[in-house]
Each structure stands twice: as C-alpha cells, then as structure tokens.
Short mmCIF file of C-alpha atoms in Angstrom, two decimals:
data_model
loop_
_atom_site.label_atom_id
_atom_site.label_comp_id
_atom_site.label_asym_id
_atom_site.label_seq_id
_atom_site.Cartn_x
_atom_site.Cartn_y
_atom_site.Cartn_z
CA UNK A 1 2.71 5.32 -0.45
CA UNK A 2 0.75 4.26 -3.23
CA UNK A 3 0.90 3.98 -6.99
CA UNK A 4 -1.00 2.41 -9.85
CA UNK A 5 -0.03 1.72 -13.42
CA UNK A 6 -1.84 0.49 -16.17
CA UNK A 7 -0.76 -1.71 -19.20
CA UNK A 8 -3.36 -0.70 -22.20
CA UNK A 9 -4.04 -2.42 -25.51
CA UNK A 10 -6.61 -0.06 -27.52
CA UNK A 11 -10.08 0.19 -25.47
CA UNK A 12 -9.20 -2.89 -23.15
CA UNK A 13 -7.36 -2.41 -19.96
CA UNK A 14 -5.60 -6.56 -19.53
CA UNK A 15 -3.04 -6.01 -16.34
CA UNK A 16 -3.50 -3.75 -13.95
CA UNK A 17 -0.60 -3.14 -11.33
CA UNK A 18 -1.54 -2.18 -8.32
CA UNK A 19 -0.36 -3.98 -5.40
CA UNK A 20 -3.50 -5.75 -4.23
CA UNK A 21 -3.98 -7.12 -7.16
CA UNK A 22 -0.49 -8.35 -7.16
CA UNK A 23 -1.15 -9.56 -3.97
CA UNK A 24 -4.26 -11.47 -4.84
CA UNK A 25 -2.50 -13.04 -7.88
CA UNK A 26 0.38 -14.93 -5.98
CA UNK A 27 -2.33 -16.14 -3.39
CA UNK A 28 -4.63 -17.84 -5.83
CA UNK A 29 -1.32 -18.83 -7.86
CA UNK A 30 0.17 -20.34 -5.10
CA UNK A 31 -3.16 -21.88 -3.52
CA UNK A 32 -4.15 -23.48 -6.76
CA UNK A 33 -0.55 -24.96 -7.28
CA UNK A 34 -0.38 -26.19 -3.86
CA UNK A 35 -3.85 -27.87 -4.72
CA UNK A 36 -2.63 -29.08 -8.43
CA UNK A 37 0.66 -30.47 -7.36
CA UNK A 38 -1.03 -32.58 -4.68
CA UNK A 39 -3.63 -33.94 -6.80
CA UNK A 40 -1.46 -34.69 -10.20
CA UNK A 41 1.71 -35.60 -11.42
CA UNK A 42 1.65 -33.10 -13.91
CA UNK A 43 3.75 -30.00 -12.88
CA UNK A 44 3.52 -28.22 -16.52
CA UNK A 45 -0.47 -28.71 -16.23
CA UNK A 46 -0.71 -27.19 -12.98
CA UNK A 47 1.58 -24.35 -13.81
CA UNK A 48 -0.70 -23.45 -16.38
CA UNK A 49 -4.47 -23.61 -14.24
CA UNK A 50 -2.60 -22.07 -11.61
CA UNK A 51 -1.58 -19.19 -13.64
CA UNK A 52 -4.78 -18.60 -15.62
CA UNK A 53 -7.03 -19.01 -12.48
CA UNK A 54 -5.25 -16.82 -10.63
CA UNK A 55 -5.13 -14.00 -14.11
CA UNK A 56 -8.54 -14.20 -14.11
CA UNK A 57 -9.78 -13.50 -10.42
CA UNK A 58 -7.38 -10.97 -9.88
CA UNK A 59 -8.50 -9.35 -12.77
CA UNK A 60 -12.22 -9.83 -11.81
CA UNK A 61 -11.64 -8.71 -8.70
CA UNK A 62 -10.08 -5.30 -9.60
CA UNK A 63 -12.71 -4.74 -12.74
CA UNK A 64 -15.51 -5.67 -10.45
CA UNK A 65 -14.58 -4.68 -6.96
CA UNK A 66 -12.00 -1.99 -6.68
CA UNK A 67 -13.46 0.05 -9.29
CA UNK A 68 -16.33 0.34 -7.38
CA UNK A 69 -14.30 0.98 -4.17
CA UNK A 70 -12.75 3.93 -6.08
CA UNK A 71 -15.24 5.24 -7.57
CA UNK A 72 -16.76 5.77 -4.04
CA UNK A 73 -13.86 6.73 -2.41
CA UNK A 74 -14.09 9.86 -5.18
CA UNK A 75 -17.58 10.59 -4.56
CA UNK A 76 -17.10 11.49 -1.18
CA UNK A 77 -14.38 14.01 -2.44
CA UNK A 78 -16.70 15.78 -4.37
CA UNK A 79 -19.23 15.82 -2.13
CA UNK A 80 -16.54 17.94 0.43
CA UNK A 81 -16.26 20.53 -1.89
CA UNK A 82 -20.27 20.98 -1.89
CA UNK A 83 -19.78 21.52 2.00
CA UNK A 84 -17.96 24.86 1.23
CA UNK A 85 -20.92 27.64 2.18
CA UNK A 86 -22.42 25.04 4.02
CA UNK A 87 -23.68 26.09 7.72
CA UNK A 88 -22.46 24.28 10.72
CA UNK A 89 -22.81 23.99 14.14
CA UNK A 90 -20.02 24.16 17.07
CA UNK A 91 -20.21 20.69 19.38
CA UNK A 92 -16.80 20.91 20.88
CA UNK A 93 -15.71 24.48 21.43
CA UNK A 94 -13.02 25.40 18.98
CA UNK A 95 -9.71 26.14 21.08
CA UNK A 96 -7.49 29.46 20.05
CA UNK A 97 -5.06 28.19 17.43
CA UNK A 98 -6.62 24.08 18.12
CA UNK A 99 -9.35 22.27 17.24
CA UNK A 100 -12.99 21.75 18.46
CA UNK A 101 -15.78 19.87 16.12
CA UNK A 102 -18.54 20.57 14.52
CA UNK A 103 -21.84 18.97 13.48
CA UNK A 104 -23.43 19.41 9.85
CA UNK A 105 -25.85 17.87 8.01
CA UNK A 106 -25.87 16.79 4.31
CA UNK A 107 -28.16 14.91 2.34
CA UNK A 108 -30.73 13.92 5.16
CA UNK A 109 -27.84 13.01 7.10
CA UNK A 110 -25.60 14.16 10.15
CA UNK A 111 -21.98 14.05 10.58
CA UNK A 112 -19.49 15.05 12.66
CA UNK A 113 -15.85 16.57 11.63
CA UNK A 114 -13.06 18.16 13.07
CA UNK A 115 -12.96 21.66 13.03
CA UNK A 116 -10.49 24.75 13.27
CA UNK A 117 -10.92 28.54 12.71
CA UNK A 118 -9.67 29.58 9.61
CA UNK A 119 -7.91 32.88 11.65
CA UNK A 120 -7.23 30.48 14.92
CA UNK A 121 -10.03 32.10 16.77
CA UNK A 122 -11.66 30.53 19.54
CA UNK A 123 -15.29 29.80 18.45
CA UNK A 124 -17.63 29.05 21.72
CA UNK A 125 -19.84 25.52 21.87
CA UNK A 126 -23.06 25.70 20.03
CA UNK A 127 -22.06 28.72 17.64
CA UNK A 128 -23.20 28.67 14.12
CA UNK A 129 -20.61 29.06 11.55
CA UNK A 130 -19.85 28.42 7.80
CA UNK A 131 -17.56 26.12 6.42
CA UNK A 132 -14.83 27.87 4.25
CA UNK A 133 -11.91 25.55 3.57
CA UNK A 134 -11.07 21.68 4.17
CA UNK A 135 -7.71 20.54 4.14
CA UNK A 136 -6.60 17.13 5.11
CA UNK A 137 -10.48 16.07 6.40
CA UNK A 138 -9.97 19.09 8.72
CA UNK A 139 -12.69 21.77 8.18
CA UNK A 140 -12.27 25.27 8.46
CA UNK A 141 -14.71 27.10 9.95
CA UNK A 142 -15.37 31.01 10.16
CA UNK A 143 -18.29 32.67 12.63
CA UNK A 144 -21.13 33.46 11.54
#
C-alpha cells in the first residue's frame, strides 16, 4: 500500500506526506532532542532546533533525493512500452500455459525477463519472437 499527498501554497510545495518522509522527520526530531536535552537545560530551545532541523532535512531529502528516485523509477516505465515490437530471444523454453524467459537487448544493453505466450503456447529454447504485451513485469511474447 502506498499513498502520497501534498500540501501546496501557490508554486511551492512546503510538506510533503509520504511516509518516509514522516519517518525521517521523527528520527532527526527525536535524535536532535535526545542530543539538546542532554546538553541544555532549556527544553523550549531544544523543542524548537529539534523541530526545524528535522523540517528541513526531511524536506531536503524528499526535494533532493526521492524526486530523483521517482523520476527514475518512471523512466523505466516508459522505456517498457518502447519494448512493444521489440524482437526477443527464447533462453528458457516457454512452458504451455507457464512461463520460460527471454533475452532482449535495449539501448546497448542486455536483459533478461520473464516471459509467457500471449495464446499459452509452448515456444521452444532459442526461438525468436516479438514482444506484444507486458503486464505486471511479465512479457508477452508471440512467435515469430
């Protein structure tokens, strides 16, 4: 399960909720307290640089490190539905109704994927075929 909220005022994004970052917050809250508390009398003082420290690196972190995580985790996406057309080749024999795997190559590189026939056919090792369909990081495959 997953969601992710935003609060917005106008072009600037202040508190994002997401549970990381929630998670991040109370850490560095409750680290810098610990730290504050142990070094100074001053409970209201600590309060406050525990709460701004921690606003500011969770914030950081999820401006400056997440966002980059997602927009990653979205170019891989898109580069799946470029695959559709794309030739293939059979490594581990496609059972009737199963699975096998196949080997493709995309920008310079080789990867490996599991594979099904789109009709449940059995497709043989080392058979070319075309990817039609993925679904769930399962490709589906028809013969060539």
């Amino acid at each position: 399960m997953d969601f992710d909220t935003d609060i917005d005022f106008g072009y600037f994004n202040i508190m994002p909720i997401k549970p990381a970052v929630i998670a991040i917050f109370i850490t560095v809250f409750g680290g810098i307290g610990i730290i504050q508390t142990k070094s100074s009398q001053q409970s209201l003082y600590a309060l406050f640089i525990s709460f701004v420290a921690a606003f500011i690196t969770s914030y950081l972190i999820d401006k400056y490190i997440f966002s980059f995580l997602k927009k990653a985790e979205n170019t891989s996406s898109e580069s799946q539905k470029k695959l559709i057309g794309q030739y293939a080749k059979v490594i581990s024999t496609i059972v009737q109704d199963g699975f096998g795997q196949i080997k493709y190559s995309m920008n310079g590189n080789t990867y490996n994927s599991p594979a099904k026939h789109i009709e449940g056919k059995r497709v043989e090792f080392n058979s070319k075929v075309v990817i039609v369909l993925i679904e769930k990081d399962v490709f589906y495959v028809d013969t060539i």
